[in-house]
CSV table of C-alpha atoms in Angstrom, one decimal:
chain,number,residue,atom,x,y,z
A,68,UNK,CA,34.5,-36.6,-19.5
A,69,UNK,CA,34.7,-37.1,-23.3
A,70,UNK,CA,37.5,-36.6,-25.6
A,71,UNK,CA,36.3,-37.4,-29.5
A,72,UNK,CA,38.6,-38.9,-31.7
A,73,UNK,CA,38.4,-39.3,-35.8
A,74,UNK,CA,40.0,-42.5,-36.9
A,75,UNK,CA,40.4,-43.0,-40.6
A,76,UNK,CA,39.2,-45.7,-42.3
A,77,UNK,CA,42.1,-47.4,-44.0
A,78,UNK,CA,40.9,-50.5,-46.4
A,79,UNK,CA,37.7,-51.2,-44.8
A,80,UNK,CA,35.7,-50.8,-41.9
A,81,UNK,CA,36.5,-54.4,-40.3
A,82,UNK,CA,39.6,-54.1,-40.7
A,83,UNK,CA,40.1,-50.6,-39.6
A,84,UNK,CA,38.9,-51.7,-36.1
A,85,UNK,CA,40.9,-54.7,-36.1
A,86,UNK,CA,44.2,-52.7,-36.6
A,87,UNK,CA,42.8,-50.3,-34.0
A,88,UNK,CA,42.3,-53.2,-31.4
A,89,UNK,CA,46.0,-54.7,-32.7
A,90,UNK,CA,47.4,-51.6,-31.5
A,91,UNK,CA,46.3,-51.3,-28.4
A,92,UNK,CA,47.8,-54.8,-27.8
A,93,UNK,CA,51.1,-54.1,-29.3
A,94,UNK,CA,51.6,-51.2,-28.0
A,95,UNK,CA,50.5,-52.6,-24.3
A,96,UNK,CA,48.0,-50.4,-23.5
A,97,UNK,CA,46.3,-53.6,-22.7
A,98,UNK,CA,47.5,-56.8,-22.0
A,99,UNK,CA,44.5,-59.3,-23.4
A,100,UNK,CA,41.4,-59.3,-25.3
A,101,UNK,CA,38.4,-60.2,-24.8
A,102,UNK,CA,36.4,-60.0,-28.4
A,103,UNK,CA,34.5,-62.0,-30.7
A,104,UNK,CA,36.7,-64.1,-33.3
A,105,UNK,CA,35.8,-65.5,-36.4
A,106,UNK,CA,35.7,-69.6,-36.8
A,107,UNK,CA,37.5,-71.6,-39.2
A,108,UNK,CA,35.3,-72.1,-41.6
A,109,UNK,CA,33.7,-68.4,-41.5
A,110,UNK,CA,30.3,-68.9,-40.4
A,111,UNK,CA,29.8,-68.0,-37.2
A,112,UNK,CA,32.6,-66.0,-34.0
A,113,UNK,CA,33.2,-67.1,-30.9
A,114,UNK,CA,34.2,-65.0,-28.3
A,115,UNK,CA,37.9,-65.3,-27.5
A,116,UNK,CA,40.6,-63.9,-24.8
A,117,UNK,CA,43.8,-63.1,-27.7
A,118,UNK,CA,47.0,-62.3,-26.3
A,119,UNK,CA,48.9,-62.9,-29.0
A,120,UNK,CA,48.6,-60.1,-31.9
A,121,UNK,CA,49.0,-62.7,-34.9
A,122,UNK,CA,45.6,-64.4,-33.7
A,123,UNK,CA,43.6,-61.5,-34.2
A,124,UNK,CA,44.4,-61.2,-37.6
A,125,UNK,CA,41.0,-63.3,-37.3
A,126,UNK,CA,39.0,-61.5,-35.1
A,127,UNK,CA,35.7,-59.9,-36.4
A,128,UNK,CA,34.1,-57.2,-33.8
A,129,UNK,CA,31.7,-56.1,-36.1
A,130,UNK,CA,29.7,-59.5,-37.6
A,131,UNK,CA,26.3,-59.6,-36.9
A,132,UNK,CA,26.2,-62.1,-34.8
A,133,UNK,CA,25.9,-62.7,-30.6
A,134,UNK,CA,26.0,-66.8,-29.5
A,135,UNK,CA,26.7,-65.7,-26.2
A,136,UNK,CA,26.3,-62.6,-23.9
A,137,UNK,CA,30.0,-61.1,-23.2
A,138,UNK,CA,28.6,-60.2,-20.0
A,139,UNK,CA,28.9,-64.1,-18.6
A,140,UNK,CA,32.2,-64.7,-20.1
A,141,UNK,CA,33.7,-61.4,-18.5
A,142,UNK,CA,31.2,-62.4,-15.0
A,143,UNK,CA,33.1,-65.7,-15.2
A,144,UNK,CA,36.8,-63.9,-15.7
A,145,UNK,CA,36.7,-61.3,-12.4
A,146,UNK,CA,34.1,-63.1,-10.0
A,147,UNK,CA,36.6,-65.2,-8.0
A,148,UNK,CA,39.4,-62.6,-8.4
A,149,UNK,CA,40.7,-60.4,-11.2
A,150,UNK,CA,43.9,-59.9,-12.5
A,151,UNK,CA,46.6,-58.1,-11.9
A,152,UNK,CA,47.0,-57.2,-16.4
A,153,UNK,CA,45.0,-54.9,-17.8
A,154,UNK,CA,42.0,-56.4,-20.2
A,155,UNK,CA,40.2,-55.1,-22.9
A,156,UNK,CA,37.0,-56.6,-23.6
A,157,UNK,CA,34.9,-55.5,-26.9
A,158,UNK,CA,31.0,-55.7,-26.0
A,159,UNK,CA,27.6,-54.6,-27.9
A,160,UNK,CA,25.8,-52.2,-26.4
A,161,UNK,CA,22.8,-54.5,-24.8
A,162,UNK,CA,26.4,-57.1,-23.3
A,163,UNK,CA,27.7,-54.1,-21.3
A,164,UNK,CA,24.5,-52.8,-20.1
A,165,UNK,CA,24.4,-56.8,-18.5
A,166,UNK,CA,27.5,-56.3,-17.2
A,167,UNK,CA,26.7,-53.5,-15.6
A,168,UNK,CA,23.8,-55.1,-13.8
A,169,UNK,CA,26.1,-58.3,-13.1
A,170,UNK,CA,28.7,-55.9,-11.4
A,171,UNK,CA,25.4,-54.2,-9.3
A,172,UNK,CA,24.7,-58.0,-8.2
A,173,UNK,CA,27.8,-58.5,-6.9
A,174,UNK,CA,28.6,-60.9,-10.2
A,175,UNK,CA,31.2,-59.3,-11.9
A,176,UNK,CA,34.1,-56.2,-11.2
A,177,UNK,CA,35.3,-53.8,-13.4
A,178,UNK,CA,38.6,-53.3,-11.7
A,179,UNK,CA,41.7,-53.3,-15.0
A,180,UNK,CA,39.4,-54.0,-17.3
A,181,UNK,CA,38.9,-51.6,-20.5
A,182,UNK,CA,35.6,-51.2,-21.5
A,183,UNK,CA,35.5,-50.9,-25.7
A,184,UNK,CA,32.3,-50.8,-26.9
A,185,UNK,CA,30.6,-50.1,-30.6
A,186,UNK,CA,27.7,-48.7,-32.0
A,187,UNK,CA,25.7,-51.6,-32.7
A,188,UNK,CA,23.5,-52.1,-36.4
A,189,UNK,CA,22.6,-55.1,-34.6
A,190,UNK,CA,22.5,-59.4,-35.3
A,191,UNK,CA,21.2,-61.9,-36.8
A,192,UNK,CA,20.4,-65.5,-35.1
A,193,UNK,CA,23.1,-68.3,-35.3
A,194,UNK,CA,21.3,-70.1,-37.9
A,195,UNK,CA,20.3,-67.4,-39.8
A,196,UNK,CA,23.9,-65.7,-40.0
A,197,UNK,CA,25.3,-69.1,-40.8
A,198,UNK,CA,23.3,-69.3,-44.0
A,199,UNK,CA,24.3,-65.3,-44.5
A,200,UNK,CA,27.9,-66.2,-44.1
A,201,UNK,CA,28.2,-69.2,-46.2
A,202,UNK,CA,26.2,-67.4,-49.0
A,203,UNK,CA,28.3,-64.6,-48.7
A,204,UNK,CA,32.7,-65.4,-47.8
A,205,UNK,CA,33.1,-61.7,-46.8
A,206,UNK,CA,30.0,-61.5,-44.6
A,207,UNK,CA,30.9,-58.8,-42.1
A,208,UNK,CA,31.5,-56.5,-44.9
A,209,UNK,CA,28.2,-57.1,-47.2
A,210,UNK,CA,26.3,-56.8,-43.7
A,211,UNK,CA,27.8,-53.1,-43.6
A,212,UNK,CA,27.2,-52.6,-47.4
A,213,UNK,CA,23.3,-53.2,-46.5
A,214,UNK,CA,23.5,-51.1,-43.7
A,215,UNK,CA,25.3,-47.9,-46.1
A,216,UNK,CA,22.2,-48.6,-48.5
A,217,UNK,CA,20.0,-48.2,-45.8
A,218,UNK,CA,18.4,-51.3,-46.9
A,219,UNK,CA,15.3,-52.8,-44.3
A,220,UNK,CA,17.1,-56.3,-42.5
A,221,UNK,CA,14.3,-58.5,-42.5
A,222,UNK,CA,17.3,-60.9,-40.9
A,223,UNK,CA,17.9,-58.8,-38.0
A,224,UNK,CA,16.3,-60.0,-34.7
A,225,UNK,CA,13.4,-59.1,-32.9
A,226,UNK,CA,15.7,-57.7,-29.9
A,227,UNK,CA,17.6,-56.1,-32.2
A,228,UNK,CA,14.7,-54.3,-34.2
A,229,UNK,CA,13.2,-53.0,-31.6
A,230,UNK,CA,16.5,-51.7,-29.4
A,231,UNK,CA,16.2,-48.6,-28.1
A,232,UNK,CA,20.0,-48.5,-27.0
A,233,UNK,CA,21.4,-49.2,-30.4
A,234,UNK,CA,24.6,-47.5,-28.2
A,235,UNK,CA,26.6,-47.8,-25.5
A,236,UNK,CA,25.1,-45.8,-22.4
A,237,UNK,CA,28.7,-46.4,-20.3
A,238,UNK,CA,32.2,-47.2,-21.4
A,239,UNK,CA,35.8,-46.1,-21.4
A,240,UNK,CA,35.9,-46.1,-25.0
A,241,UNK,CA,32.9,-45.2,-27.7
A,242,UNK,CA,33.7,-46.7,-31.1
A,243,UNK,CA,30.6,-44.3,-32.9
A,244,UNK,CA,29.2,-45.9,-36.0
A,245,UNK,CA,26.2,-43.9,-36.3
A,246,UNK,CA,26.2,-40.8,-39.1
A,247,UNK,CA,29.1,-41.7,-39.8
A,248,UNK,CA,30.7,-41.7,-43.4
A,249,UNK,CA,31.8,-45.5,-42.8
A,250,UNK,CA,34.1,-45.6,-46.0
A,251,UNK,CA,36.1,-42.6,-45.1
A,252,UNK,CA,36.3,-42.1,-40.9
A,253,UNK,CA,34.6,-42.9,-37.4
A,254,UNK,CA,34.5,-41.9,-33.7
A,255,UNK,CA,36.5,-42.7,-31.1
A,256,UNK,CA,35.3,-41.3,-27.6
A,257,UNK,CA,37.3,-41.7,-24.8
A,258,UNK,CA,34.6,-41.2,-21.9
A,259,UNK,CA,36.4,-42.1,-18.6
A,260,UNK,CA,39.6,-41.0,-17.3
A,261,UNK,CA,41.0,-44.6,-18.6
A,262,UNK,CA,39.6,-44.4,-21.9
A,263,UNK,CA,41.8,-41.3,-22.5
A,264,UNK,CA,45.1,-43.0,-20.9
A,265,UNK,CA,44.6,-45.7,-23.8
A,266,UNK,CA,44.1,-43.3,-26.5
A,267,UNK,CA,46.5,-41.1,-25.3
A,268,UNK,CA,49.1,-43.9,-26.3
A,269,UNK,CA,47.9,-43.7,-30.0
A,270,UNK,CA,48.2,-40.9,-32.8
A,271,UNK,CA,44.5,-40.1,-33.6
A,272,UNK,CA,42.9,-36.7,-34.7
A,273,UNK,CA,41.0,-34.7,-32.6
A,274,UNK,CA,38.2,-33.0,-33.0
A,275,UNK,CA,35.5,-35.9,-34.1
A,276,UNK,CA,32.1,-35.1,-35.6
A,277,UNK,CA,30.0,-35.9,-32.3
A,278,UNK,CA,27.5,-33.7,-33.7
A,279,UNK,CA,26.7,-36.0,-36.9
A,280,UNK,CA,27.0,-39.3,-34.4
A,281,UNK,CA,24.2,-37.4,-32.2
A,282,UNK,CA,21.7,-36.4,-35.0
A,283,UNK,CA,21.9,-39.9,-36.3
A,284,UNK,CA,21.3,-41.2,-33.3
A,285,UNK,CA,17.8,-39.0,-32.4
A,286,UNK,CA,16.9,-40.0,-35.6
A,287,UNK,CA,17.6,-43.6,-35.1
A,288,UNK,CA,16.0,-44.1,-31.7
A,289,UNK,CA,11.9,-43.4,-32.8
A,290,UNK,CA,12.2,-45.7,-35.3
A,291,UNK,CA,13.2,-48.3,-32.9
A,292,UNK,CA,10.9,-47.1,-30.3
A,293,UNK,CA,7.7,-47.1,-33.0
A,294,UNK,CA,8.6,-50.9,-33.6
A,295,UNK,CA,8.7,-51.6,-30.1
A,296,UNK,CA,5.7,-50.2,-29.3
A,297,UNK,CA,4.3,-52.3,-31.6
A,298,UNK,CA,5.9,-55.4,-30.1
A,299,UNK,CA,4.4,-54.5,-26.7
A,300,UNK,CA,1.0,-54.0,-28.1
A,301,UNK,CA,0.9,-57.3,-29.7
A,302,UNK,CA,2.2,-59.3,-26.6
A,303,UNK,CA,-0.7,-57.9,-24.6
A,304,UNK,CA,-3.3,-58.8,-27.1
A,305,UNK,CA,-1.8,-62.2,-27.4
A,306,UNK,CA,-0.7,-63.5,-23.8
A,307,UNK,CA,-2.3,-60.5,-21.4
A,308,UNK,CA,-4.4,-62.7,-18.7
A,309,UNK,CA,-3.7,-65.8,-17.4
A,310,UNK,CA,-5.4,-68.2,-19.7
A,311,UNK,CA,-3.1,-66.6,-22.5
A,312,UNK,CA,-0.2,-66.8,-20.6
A,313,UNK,CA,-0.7,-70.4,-20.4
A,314,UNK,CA,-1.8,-70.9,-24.3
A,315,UNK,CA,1.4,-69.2,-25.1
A,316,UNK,CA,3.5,-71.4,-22.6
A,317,UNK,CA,2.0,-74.6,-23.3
A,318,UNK,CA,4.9,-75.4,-25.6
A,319,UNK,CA,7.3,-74.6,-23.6
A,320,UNK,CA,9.1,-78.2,-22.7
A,321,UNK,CA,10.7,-77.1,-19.2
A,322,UNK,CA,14.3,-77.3,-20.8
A,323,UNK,CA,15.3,-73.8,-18.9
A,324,UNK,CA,17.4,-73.0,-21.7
A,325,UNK,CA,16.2,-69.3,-21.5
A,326,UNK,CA,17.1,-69.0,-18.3
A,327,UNK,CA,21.0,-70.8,-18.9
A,328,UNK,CA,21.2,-67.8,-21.7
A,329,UNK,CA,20.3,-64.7,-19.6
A,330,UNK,CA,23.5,-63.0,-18.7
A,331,UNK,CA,21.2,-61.7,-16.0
A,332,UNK,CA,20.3,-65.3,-14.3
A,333,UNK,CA,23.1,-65.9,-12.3
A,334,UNK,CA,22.0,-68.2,-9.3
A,335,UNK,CA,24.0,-71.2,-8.8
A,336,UNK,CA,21.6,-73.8,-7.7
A,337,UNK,CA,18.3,-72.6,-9.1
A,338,UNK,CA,14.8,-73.7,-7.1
A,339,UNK,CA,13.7,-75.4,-10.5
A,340,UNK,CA,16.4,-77.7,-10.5
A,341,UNK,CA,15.5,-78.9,-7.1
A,342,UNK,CA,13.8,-81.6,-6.1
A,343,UNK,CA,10.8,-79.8,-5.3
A,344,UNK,CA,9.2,-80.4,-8.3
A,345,UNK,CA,9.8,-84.1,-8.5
A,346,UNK,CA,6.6,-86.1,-8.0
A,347,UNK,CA,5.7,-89.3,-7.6
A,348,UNK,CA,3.4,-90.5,-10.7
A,349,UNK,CA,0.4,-90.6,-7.6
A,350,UNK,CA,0.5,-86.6,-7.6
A,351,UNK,CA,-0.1,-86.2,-10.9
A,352,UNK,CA,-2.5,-88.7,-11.5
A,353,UNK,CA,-4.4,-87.2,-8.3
A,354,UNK,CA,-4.1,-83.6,-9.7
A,355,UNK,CA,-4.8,-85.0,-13.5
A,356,UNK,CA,-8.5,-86.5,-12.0
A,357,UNK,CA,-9.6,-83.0,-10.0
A,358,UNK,CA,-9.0,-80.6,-13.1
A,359,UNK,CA,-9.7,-83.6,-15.6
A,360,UNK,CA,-6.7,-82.8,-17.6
A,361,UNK,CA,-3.4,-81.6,-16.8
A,362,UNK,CA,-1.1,-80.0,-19.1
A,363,UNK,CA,2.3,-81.5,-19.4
A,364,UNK,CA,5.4,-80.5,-17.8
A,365,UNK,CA,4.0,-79.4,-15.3
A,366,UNK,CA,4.6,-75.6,-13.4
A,367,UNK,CA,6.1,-73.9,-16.9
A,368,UNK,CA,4.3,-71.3,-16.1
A,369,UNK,CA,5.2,-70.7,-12.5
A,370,UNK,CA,8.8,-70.6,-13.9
A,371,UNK,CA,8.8,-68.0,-16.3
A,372,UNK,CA,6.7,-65.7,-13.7
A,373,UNK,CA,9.7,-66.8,-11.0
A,374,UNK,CA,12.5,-65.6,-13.3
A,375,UNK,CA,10.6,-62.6,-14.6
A,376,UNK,CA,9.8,-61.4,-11.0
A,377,UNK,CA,13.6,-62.1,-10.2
A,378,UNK,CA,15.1,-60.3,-12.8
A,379,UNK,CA,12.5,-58.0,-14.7
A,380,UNK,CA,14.5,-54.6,-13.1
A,381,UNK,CA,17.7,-55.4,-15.1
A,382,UNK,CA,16.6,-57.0,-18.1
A,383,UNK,CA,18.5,-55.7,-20.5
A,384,UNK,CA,16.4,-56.4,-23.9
A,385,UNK,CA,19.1,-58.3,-25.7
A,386,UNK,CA,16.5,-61.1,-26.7
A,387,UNK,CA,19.1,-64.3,-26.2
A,388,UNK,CA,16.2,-66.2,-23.9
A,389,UNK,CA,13.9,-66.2,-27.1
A,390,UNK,CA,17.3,-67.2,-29.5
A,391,UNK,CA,17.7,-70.0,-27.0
A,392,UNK,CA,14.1,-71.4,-26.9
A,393,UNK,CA,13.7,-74.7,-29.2
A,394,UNK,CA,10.1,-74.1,-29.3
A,395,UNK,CA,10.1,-70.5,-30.2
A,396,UNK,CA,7.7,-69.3,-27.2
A,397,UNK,CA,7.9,-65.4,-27.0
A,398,UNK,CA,10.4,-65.0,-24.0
A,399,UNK,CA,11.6,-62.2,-25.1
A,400,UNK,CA,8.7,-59.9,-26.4
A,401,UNK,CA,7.0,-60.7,-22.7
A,402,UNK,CA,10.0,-60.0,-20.5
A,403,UNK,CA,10.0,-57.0,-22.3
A,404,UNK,CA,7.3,-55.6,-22.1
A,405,UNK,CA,6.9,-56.2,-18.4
A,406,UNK,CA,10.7,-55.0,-18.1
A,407,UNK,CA,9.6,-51.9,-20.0
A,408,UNK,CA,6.9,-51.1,-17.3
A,409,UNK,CA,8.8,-52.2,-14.2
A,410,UNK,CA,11.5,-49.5,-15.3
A,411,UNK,CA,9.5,-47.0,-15.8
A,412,UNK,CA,7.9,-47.3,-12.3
A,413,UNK,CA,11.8,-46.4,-10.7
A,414,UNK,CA,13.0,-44.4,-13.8
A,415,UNK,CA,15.5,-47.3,-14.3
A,416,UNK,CA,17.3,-47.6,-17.2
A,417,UNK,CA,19.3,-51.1,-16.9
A,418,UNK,CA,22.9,-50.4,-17.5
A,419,UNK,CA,22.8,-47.0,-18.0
A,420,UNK,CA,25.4,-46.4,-15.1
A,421,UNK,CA,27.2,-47.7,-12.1
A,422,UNK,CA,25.5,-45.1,-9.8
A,423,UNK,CA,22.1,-45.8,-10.2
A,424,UNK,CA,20.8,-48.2,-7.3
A,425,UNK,CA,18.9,-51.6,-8.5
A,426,UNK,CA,15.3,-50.9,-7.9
A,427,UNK,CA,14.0,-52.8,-4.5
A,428,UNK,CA,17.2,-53.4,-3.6
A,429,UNK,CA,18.1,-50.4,-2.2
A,430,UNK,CA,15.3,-49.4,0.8
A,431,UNK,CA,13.8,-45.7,-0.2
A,432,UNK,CA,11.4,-44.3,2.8
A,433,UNK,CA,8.1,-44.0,0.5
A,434,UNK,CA,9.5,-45.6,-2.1
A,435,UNK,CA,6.2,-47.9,-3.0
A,436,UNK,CA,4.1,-44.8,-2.2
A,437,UNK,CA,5.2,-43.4,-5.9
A,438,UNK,CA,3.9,-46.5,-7.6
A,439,UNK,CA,1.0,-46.6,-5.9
A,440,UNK,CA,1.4,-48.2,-2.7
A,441,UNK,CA,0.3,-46.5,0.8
C-alpha cells in the first residue's frame, strides 16, 4: 500500500516540515512527538518527546546531525509497556532500520506508534556540525543549499557516504526528498494502512511525482555503493588477519563506548563488565614473562570479535560506534564490512521489514548447507 502525496513548500524546506509535523499534533492525529529539537544556543538537537505545539516551533528534523540513535530512545519508551496515546516518532533511515531489529529482539514494539521517516542527505559528527552551526546561524538551511548545488560534503561521515539506504525501507509515512524540486514541493507516502488514516486528516494533493523520487534514487544508490566498496577494500588491506586486527585495536582503551552507542547492543549486564576479566597483578605479570610483552588493556580484541559475532546480522551501518570511539579505531568500516558479508550469506537486509526472520535465529532444515556447511 502507497498513497503519494505533494506537499508544497511554503517558506522553506525546514519549516515546511515543521508545520507538517505541527499539524499532525494539532489536529490530534497524534498525541506526542518524538523528534530531534534544536538547542538553545543552535549548535547541535537533541532528541525530544513535544507535546505541546508551541515547543516545536524549535524543532529541526532535517539538521545534519545524529548524537543518538532514535532507535534506543523509542526501545526505552515501549519496552516495559506502551501507551495507550498515539506517538509519532521522526527517524533517519539507518534509526528505523535499528528499530526494526530492536523490535525482532524482543527490545522495542511498534504498537500506536507512527512511524515518520525522511529521506536522509545524511550528517555530520557532533563536533564537526557544532563548528558548521556556529559558523553558519541558519545551519539546517545552508546544509540543504549545498545539497541543491550538488556540492561534494567533505563533512559528511563515513556511514553516511557510503549508505546504501539513503531511505527508508519501512514506515507509515515517507517524507521523499530525493529528485525533488526542494524550493517548490516534496513527497509524502503514506505506506501502511495508518500512514493513510494520518494523512487522510490533512488537505494534501494527490498524485506525487514518485517517478522523479525513484530515478533519483537509482541514481543515488551506485554512487554510494562505489564508495563503499572502496571502504571495504581498504579495511581488508589494512586489518584482514589477526596480527592487523590487533595493530588496528591496539589503541583501543577498553572504554566500550562503541558498544553503549549501538542501538543494536542491548544486553543489560554485558560479560565485559563482569568480573571475569579482573586479574590479580600475578596474572599479568605471569602472562607478561611467557609472551615477553603484553599489550595493555588486555582482551580488546576478544571484545570487538564478541560484539561483532553478536550483532553483525543486524548491523545497521549507521557508523555511531566509530562517532563514539575517543581513539578513532575503525569500528565502523570493519563491522561493516563483515556485516556486509554476513548479510549476504542469508539475503538479509537489516530493517528492511518486520517479516523477515533474524538470521540464526530462526532454525531452517539446511540452512548452513547454503553457506557452505554439510
Amino acid at each position: 500500500m502507497t498513497k503519494s502525496f505533494t506537499l508544497e513548500v511554503s517558506g522553506s524546506l525546514p519549516s515546511t516540515i515543521k508545520g507538517f509535523l505541527k499539524e499532525l499534533l494539532e489536529k490530534k492525529l497524534v498525541d506526542a512527538l518524538l523528534v530531534p529539537q534544536s538547542l538553545p544556543s543552535g549548535d547541535n538537537v537533541v532528541q525530544s518527546l513535544v507535546t505541546s505545539t508551541a515547543m516545536l516551533e524549535s524543532i529541526d528534523p532535517l539538521a545534519p546531525v545524529m548524537p543518538v540513535s532514535s532507535a534506543r530512545i523509542v526501545s526505552a519508551l515501549t519496552k516495559m509497556a506502551t501507551s495507550q496515546k498515539k506517538i509519532g516518532v521522526v527517524l533517519r533511515p539507518c534509526e528505523l532500520r535499528a528499530l526494526v531489529e530492536l523490535v525482532k529482539l524482543k527490545q522495542a514494539s511498534l504498537q500506536n506508534l507512527a512511524l515518520i521517516s525522511i529521506d536522509c542527505f545524511g550528517t555530520y559528527a557532533v563536533s564537526s556540525y557544532r563548528k558548521f552551526a556556529q559558523e553558519n546561524p541558519t545551519s539546517t538551511q545552508e546544509f540543504l543549499n549545498r545539497v541543491k548545488r550538488h556540492e561534494p560534503d567533505m563533512l559528511l561521515r563515513e556511514a553516511c557516504q557510503v549508505c546504501e539506504y539513503p531511505y527508508p525501507l519501512y514506515s507509515d509515512i515517507t517524507i521523499g526528498l530525493f529528485g525533488m524540486d526542494l524550493d517548490k514541493s516534496i513527497l509524502v507516502h503514506a505506506t501502511s494502512a495508518e500512514g493513510e488514516r494520518i494523512l487522510q486528516g490533512l488537505q494534501l494533493k494527490s498524485n506525487g511525482q514518485e517517478e522523479k523520487r525513484d530515478a533519483a534514487i537509482a541514481q543515488l544508490i551506485p554512487e554510494k555503493s562505489k564508495k563503499r566498496d572502496e571502504l571495504f577494500e581498504r579495511i581488508l588491506k589494512d586489518a584482514h588477519g589477526v596480527e592487523k586486527l590487533l595493530s588496528t585495536f591496539a589503541v583501543c582503551i577498553g572504554c566500550h563506548n562503541c558498544r553503549d552507542m549501538c542501538p543494536i547492543c542491548y544486553c543489560k549486564e554485558c560479560f565485559f563488565d563482569s568480573p571475569t576479566f579482573q586479574w590479580e597483578a600475578d596474572k599479568y605479570l605471569n602472562w607478561a614473562s611467557r609472551r615477553g610483552a603484553l599489550r595493555m588493556p588486555t582482551d580488546t580484541l576478544l571484545f570487538h570479535l564478541t560484539r561483532l559475532n553478536h550483532m553483525v546480522a543486524s548491523c545497521v551501518g549507521c557508523g555511531l560506534c566509530q562517532e563514539a570511539c575517543p581513539n578513532d579505531v575503525p569500528v565502523f568500516g570493519i563491522f561493516r564490512t563483515v556485516g556486509d558479508r554476513v548479510q549476504k550469506l542469508f539475503n538479509y537486509v537489516p530493517g528492511r521489514s518486520l517479516e523477515d526472520a533474524l538470521p540464526l535465529a530462526t532454525f531452517k532444515e539446511a540452512e548452513l548447507e547454503e553457506v557452505g556447511y554439510k
